[in-house]
JSON list of C-alpha atoms in Angstrom, two decimals:
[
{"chain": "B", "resi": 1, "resn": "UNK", "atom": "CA", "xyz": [0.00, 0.00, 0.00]},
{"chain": "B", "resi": 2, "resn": "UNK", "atom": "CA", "xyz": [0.51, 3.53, -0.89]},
{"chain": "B", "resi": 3, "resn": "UNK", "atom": "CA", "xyz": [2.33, 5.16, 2.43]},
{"chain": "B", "resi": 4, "resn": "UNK", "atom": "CA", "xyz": [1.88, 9.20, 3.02]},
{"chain": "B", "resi": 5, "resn": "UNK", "atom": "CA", "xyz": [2.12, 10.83, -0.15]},
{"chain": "B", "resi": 6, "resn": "UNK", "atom": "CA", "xyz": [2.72, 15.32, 0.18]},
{"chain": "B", "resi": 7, "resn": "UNK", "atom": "CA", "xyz": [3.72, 17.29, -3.22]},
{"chain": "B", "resi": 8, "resn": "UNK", "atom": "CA", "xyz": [5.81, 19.38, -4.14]},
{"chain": "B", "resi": 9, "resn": "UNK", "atom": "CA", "xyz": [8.92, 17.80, -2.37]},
{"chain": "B", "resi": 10, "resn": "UNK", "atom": "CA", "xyz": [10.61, 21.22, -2.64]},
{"chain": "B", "resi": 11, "resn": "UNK", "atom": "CA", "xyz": [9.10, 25.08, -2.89]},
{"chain": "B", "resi": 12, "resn": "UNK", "atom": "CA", "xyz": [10.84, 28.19, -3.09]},
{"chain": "B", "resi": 13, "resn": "UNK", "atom": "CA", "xyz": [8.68, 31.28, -2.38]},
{"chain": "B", "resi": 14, "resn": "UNK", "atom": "CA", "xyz": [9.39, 35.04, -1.67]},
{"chain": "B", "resi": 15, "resn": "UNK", "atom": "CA", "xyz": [8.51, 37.27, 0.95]},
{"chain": "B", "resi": 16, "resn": "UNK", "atom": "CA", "xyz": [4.86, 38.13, 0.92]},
{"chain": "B", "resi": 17, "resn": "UNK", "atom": "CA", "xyz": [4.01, 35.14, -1.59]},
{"chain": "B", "resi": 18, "resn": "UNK", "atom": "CA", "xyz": [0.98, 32.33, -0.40]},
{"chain": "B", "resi": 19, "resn": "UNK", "atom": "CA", "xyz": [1.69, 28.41, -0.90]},
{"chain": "B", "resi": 20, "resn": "UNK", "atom": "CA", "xyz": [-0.31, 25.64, -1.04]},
{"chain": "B", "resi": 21, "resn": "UNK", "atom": "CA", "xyz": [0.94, 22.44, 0.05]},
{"chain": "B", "resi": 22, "resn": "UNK", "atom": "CA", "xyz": [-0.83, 19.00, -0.57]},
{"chain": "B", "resi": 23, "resn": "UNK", "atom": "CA", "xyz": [-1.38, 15.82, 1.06]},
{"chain": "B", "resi": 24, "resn": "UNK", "atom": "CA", "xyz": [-2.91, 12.80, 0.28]},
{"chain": "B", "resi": 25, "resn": "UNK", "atom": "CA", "xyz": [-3.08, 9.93, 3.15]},
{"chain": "B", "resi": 26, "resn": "UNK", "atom": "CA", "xyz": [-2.63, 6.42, 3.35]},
{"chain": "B", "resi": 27, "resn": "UNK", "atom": "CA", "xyz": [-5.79, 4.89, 1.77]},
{"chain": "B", "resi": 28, "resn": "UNK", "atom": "CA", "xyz": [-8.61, 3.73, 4.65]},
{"chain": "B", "resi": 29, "resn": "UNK", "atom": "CA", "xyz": [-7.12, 6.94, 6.85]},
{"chain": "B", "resi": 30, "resn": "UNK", "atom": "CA", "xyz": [-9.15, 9.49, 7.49]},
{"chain": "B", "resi": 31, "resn": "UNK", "atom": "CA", "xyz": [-7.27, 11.92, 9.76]},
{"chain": "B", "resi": 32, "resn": "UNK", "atom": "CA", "xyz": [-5.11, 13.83, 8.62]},
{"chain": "B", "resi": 33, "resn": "UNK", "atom": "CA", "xyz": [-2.24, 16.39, 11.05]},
{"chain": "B", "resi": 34, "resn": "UNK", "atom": "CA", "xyz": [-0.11, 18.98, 9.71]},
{"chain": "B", "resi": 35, "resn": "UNK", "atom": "CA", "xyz": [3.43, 19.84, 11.24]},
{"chain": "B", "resi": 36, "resn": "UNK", "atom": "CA", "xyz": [5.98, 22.37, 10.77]},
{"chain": "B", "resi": 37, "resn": "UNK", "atom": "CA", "xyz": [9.52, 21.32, 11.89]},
{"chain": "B", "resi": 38, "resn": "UNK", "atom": "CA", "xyz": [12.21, 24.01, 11.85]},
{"chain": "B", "resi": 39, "resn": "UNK", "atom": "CA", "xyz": [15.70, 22.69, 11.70]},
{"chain": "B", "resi": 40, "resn": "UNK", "atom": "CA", "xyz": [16.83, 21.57, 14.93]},
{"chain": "B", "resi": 41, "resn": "UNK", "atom": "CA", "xyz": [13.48, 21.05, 16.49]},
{"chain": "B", "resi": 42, "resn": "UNK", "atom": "CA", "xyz": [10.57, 18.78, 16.98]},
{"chain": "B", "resi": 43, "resn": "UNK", "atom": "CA", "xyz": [7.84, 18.88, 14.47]},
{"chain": "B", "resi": 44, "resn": "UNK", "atom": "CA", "xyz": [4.80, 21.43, 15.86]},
{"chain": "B", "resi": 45, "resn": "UNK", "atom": "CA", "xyz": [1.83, 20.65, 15.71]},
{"chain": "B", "resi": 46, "resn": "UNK", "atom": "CA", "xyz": [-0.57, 23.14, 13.14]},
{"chain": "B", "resi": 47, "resn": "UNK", "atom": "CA", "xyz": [-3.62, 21.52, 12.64]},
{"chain": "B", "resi": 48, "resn": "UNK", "atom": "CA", "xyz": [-5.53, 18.36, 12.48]},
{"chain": "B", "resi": 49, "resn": "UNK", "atom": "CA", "xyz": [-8.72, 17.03, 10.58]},
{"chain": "B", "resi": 50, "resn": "UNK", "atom": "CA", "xyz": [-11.49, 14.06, 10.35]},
{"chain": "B", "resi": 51, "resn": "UNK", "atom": "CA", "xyz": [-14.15, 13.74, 8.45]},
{"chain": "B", "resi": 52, "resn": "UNK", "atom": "CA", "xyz": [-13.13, 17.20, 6.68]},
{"chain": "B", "resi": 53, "resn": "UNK", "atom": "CA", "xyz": [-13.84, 18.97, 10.19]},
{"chain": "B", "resi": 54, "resn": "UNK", "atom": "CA", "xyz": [-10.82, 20.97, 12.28]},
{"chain": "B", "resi": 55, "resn": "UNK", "atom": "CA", "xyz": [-10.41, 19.10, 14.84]},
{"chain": "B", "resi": 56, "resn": "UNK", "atom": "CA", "xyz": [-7.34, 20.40, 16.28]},
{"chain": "B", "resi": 57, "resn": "UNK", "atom": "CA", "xyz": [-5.52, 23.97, 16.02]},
{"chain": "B", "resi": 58, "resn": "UNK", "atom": "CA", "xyz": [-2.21, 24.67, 17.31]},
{"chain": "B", "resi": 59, "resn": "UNK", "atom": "CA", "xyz": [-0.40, 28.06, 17.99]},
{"chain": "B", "resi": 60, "resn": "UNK", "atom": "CA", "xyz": [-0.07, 29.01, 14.79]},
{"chain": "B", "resi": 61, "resn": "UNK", "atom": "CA", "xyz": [-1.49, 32.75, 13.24]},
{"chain": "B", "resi": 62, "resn": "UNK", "atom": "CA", "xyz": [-4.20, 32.68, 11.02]},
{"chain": "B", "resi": 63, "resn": "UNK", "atom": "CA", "xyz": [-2.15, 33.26, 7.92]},
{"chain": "B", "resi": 64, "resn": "UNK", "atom": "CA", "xyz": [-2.40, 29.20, 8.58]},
{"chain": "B", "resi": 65, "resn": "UNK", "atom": "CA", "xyz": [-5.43, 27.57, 7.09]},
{"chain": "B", "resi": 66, "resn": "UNK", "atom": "CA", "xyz": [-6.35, 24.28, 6.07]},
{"chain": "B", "resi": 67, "resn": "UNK", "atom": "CA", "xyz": [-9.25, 22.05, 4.64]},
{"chain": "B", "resi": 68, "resn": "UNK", "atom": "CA", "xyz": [-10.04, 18.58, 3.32]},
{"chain": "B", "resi": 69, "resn": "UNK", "atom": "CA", "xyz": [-11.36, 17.08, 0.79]},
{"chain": "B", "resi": 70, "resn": "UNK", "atom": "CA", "xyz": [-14.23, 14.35, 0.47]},
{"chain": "B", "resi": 71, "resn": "UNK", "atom": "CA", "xyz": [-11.42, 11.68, -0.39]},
{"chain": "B", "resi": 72, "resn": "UNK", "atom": "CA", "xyz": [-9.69, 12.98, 2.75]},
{"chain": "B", "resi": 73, "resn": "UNK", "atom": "CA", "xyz": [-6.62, 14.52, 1.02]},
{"chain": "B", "resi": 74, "resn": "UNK", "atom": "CA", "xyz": [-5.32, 17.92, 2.26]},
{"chain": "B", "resi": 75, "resn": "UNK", "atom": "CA", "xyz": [-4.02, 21.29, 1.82]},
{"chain": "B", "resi": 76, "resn": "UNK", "atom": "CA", "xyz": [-2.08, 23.43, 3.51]},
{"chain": "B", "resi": 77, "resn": "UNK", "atom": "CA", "xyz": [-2.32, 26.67, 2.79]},
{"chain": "B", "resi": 78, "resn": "UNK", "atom": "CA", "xyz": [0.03, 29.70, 4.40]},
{"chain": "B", "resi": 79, "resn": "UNK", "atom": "CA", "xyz": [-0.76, 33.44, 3.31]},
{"chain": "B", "resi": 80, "resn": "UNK", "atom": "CA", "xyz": [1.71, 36.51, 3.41]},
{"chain": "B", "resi": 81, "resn": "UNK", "atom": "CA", "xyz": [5.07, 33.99, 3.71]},
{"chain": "B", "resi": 82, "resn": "UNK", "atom": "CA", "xyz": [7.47, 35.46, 6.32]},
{"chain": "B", "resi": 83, "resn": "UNK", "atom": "CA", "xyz": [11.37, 34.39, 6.26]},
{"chain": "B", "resi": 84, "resn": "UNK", "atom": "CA", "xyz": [10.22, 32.32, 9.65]},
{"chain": "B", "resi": 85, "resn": "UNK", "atom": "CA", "xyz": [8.19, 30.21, 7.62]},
{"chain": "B", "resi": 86, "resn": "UNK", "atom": "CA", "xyz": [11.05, 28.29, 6.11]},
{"chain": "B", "resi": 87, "resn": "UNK", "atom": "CA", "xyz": [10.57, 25.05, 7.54]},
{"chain": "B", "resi": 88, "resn": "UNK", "atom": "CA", "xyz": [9.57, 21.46, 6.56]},
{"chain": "B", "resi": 89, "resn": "UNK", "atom": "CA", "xyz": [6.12, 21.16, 6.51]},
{"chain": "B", "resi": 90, "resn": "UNK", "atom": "CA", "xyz": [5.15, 16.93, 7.30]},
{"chain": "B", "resi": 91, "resn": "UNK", "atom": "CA", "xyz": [1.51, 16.06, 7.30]},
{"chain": "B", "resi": 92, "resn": "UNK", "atom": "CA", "xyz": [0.45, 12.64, 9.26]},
{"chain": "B", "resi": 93, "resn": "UNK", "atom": "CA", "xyz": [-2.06, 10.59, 8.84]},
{"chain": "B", "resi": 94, "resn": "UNK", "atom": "CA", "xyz": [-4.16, 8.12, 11.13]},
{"chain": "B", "resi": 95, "resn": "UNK", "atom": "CA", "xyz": [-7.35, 5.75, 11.00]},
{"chain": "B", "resi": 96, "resn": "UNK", "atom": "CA", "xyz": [-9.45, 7.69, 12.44]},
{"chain": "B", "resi": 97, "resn": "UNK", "atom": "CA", "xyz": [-9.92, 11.21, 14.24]},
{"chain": "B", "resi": 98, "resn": "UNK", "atom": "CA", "xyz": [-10.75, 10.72, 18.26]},
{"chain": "B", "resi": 99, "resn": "UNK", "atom": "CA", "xyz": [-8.79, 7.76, 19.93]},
{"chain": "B", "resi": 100, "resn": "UNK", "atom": "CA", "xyz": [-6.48, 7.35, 16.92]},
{"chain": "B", "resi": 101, "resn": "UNK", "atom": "CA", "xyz": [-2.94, 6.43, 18.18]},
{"chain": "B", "resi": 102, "resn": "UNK", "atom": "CA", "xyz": [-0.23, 5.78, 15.70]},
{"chain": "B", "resi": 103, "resn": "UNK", "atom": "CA", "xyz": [0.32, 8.08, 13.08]},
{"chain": "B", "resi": 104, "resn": "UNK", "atom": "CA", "xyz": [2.04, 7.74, 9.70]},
{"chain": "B", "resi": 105, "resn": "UNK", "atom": "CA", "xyz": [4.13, 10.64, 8.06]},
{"chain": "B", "resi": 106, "resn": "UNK", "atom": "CA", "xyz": [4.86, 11.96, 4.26]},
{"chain": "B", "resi": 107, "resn": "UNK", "atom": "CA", "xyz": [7.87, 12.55, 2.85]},
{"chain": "B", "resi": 108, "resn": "UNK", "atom": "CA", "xyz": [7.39, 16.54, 3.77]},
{"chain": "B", "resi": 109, "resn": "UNK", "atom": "CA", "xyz": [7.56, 19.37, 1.94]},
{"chain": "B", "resi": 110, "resn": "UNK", "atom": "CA", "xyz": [10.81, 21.31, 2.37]},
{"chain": "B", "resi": 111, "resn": "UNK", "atom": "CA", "xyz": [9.64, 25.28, 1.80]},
{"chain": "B", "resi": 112, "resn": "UNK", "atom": "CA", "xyz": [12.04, 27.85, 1.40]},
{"chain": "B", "resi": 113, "resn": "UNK", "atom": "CA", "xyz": [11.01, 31.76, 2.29]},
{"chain": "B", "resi": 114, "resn": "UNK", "atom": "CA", "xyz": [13.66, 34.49, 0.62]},
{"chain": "Y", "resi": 1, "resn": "UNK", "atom": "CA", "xyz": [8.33, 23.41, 31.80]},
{"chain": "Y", "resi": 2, "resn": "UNK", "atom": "CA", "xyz": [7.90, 22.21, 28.28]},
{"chain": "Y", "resi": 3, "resn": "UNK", "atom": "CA", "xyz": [5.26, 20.02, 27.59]},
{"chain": "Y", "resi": 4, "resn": "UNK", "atom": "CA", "xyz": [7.39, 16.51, 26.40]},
{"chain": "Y", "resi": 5, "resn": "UNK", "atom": "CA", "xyz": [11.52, 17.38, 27.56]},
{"chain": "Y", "resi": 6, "resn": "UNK", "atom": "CA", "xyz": [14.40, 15.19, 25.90]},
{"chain": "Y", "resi": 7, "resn": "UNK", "atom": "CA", "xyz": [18.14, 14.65, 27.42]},
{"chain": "Y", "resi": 8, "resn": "UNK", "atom": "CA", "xyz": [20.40, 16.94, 24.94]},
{"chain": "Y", "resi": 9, "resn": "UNK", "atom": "CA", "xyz": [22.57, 15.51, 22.51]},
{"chain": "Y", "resi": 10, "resn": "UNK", "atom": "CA", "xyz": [24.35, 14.81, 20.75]},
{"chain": "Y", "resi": 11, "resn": "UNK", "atom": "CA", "xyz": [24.57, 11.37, 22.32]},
{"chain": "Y", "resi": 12, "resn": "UNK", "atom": "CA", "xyz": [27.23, 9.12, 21.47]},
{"chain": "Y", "resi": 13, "resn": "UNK", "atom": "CA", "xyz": [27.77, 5.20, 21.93]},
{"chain": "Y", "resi": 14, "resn": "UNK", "atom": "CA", "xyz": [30.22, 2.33, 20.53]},
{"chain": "Y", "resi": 15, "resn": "UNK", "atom": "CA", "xyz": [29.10, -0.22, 17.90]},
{"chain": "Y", "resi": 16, "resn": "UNK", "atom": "CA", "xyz": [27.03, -2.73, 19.58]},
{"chain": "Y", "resi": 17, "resn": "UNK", "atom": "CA", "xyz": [26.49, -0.93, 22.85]},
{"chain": "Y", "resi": 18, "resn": "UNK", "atom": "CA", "xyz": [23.19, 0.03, 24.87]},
{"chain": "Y", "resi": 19, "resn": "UNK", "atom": "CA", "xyz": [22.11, 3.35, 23.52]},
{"chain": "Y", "resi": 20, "resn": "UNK", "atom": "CA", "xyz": [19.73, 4.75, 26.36]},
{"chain": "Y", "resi": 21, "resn": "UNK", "atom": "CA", "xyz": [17.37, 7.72, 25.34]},
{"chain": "Y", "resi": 22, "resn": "UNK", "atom": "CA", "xyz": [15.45, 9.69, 27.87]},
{"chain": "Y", "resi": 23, "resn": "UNK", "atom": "CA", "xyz": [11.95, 11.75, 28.39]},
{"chain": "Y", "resi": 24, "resn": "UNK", "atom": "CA", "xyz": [9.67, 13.36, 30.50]},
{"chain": "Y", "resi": 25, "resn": "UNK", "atom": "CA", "xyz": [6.29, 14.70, 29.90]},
{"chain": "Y", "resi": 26, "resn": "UNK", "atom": "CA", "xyz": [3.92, 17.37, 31.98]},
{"chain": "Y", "resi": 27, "resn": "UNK", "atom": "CA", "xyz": [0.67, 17.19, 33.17]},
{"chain": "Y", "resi": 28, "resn": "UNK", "atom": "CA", "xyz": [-1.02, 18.21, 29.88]},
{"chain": "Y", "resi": 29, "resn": "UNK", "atom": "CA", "xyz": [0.56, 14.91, 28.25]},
{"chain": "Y", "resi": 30, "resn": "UNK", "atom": "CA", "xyz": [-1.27, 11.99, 29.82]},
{"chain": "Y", "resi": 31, "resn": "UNK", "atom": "CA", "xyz": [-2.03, 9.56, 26.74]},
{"chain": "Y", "resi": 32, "resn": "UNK", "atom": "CA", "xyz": [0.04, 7.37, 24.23]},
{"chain": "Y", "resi": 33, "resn": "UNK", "atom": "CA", "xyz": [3.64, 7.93, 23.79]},
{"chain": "Y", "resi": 34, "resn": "UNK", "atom": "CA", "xyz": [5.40, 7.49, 20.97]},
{"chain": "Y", "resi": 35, "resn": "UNK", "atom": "CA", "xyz": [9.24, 7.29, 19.62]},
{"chain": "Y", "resi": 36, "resn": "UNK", "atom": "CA", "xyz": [9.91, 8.02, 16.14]},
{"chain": "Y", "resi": 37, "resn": "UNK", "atom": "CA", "xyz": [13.64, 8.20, 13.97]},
{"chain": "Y", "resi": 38, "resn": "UNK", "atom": "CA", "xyz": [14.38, 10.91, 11.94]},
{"chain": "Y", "resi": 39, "resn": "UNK", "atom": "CA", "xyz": [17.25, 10.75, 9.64]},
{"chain": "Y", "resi": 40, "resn": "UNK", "atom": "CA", "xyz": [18.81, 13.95, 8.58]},
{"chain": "Y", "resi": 41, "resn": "UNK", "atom": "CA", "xyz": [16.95, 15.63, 5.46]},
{"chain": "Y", "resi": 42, "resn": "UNK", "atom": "CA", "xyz": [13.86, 12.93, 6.26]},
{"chain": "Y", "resi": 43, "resn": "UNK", "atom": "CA", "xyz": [10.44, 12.57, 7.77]},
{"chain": "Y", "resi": 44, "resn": "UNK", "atom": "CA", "xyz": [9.95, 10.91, 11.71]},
{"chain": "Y", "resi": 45, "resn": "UNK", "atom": "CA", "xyz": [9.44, 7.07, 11.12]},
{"chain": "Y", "resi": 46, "resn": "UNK", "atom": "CA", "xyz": [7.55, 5.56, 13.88]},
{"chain": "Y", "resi": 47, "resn": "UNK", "atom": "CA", "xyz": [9.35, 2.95, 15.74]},
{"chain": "Y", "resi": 48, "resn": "UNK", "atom": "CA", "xyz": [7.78, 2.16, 18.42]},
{"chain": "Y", "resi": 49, "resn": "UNK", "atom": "CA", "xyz": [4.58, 3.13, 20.97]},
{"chain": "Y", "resi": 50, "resn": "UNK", "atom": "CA", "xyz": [3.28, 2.28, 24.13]},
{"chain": "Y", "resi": 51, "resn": "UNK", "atom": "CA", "xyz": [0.32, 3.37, 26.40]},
{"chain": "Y", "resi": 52, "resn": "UNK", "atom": "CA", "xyz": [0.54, 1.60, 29.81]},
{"chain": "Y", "resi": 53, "resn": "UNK", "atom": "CA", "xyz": [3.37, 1.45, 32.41]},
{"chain": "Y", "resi": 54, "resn": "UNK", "atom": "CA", "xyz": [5.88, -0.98, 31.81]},
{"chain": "Y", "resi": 55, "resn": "UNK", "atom": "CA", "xyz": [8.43, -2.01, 29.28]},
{"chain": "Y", "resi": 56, "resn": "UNK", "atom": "CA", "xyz": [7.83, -2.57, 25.66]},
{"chain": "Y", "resi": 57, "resn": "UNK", "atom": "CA", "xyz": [10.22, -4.60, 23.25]},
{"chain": "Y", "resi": 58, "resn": "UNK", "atom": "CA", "xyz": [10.42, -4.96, 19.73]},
{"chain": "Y", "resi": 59, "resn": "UNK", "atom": "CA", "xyz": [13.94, -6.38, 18.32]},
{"chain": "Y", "resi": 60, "resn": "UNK", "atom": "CA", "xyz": [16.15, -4.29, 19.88]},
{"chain": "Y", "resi": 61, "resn": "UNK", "atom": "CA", "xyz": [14.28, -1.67, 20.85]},
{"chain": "Y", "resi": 62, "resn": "UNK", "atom": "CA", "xyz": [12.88, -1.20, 24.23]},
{"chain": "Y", "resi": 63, "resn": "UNK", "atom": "CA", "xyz": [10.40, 1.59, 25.03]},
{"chain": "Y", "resi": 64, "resn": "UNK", "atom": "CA", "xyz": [9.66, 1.93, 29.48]},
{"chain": "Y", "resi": 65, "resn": "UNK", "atom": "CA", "xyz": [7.01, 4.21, 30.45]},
{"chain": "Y", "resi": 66, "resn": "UNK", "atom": "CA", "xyz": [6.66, 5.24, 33.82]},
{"chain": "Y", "resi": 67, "resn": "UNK", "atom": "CA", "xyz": [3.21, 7.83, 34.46]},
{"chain": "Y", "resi": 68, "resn": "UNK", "atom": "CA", "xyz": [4.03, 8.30, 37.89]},
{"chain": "Y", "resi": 69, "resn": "UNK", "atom": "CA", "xyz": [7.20, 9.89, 37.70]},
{"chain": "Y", "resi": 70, "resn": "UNK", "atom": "CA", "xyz": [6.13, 11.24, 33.86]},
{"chain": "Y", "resi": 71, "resn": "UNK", "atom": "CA", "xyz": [9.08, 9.39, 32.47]},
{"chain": "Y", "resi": 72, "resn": "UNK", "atom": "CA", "xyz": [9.29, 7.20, 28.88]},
{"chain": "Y", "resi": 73, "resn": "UNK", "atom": "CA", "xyz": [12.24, 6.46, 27.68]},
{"chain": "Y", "resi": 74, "resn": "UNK", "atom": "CA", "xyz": [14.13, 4.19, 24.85]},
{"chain": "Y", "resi": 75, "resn": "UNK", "atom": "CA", "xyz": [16.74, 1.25, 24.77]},
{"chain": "Y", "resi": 76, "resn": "UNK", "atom": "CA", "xyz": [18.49, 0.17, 21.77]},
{"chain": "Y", "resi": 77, "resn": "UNK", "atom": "CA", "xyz": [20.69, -2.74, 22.63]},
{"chain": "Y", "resi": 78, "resn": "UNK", "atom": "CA", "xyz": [23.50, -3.59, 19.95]},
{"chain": "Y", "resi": 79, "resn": "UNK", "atom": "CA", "xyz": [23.51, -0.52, 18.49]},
{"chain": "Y", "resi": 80, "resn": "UNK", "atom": "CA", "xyz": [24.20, -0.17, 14.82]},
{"chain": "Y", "resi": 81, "resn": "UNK", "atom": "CA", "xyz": [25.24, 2.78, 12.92]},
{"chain": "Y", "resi": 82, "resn": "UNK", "atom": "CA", "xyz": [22.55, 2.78, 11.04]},
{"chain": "Y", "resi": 83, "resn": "UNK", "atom": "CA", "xyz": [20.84, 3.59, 14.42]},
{"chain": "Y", "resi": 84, "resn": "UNK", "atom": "CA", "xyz": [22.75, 7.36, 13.82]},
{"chain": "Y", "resi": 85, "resn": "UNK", "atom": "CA", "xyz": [19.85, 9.49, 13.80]},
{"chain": "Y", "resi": 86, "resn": "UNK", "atom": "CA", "xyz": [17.50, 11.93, 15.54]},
{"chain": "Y", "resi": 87, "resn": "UNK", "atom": "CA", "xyz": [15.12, 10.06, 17.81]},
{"chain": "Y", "resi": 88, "resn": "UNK", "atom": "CA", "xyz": [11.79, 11.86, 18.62]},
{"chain": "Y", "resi": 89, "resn": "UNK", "atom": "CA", "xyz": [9.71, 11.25, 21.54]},
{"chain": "Y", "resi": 90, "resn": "UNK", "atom": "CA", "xyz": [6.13, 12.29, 21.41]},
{"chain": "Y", "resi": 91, "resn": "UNK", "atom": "CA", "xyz": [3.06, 12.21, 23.89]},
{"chain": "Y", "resi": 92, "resn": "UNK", "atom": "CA", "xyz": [-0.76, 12.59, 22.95]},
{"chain": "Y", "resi": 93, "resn": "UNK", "atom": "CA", "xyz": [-3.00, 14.97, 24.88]},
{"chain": "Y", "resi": 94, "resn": "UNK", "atom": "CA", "xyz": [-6.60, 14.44, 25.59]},
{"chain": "Y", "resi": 95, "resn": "UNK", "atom": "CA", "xyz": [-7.62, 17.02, 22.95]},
{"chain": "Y", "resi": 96, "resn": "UNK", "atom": "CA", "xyz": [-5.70, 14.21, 20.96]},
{"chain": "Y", "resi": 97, "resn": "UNK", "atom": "CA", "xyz": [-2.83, 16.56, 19.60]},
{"chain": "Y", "resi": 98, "resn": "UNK", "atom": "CA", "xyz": [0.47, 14.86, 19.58]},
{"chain": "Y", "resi": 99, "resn": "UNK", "atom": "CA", "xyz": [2.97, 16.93, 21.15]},
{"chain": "Y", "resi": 100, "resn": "UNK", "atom": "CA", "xyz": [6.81, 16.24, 20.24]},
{"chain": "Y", "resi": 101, "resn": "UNK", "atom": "CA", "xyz": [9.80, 16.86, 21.89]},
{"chain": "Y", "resi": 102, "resn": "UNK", "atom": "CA", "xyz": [13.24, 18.44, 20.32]},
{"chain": "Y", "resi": 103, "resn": "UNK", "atom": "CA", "xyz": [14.67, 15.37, 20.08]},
{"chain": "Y", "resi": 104, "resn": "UNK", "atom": "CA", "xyz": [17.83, 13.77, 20.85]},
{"chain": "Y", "resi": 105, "resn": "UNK", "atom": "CA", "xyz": [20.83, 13.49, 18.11]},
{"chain": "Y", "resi": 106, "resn": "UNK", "atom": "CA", "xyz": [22.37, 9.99, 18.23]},
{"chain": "Y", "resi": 107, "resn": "UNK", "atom": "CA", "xyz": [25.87, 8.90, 16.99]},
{"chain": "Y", "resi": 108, "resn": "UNK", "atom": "CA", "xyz": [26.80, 5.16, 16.76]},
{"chain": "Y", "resi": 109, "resn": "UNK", "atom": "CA", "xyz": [30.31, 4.80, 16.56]},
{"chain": "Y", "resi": 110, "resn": "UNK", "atom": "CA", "xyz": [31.94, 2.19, 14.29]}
]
């Protein structure tokens, strides 16, 4: 089976600039999490959906927005890019939404802010 | 304090040695824990989770949880440099956001 699948690998954006990241999950999971992970830290947590519903928001501003789809893919979307933003951005995904444990991560998207 | 706390790095052990990797949790962090590997330029790759007190094993891998002292930590017993990576502990909260530590750099030493 298809693991975690997130396009495009690599993104290079200016100042000022929006970007839309994608995610699809593994197929049967419908939960998906967004991270950012700056180098040298832990991935932190954005936001996480089920069933195309937020069900989790973390301290991020709300230049941060997200939404999925009916086939339970993703997007990530980030308006007015700040040099801060450069990060690798990993979505996760799990079975299900409340009392899901294990979750499975993509490849990332490595985004680049100049 | 930070939510999930890991011992700095970089951490360094001899081929085939006991590489011990430590973490503690706050109050906000009360469900599963997890430990994931991260090689450099990669994604986290779960290895290995656990949920009630005790010890877990899988190969050579080794995950303890203890919730009374807020303590989870991992063993890897004949250590491999391949075993050279980031390792990433991580707690769920009841709001069932995963919360992840900084991590802990590991060097295996041929």
């Amino acid at each position: 089976d298809a693991g975690v699948t997130q396009s495009p690998t690599h993104l290079i954006k200016t100042r000022g600039q929006q970007v839309t990241l994608r995610c699809s999950p593994i197929s049967g999971h419908k939960s998906v999490s967004w991270y950012q992970q700056v180098l040298g830290q832990g991935p932190q947590f954005i936001f996480q959906y089920y069933e195309k519903e937020e069900r989790g928001r973390g301290n991020f501003p709300d230049r941060f927005s997200a939404r999925q789809f009916p086939n339970y893919s993703s997007e990530l979307n980030v308006n007015a890019l700040l040099l801060g933003d450069s990060a690798l951005y990993l979505c996760a995904s799990t079975p299900r939404g409340t009392g899901a444990r294990e979750q499975y991560f993509g490849p990332g998207t490595r985004l680049t802010v100049t | 304090q930070k939510e999930v706390e890991q011992n700095s790095g970089p951490l360094s052990v001899p081929e085939g040695a006991i590489a011990s990797l430590n973490c503690t949790y706050s109050d906000r962090v009360s469900q599963s824990f997890f430990w994931y590997r991260q090689y450099s330029g990669k994604s986290p790759e779960l290895i290995m989770s656990i949920y009630s007190n005790g010890d877990k094993e899988d190969g050579r891998f080794t995950a303890q949880l203890n919730k009374a002292s807020q303590y989870v930590s991992l063993l890897i017993r004949d250590s491999q440099p391949s075993d050279s990576a980031t390792y990433l502990c991580a707690g769920k909260t009841s709001y069932d956001k995963v919360i992840f530590g900084p991590g802990t750099s590991l060097s295996v030493i041929p």
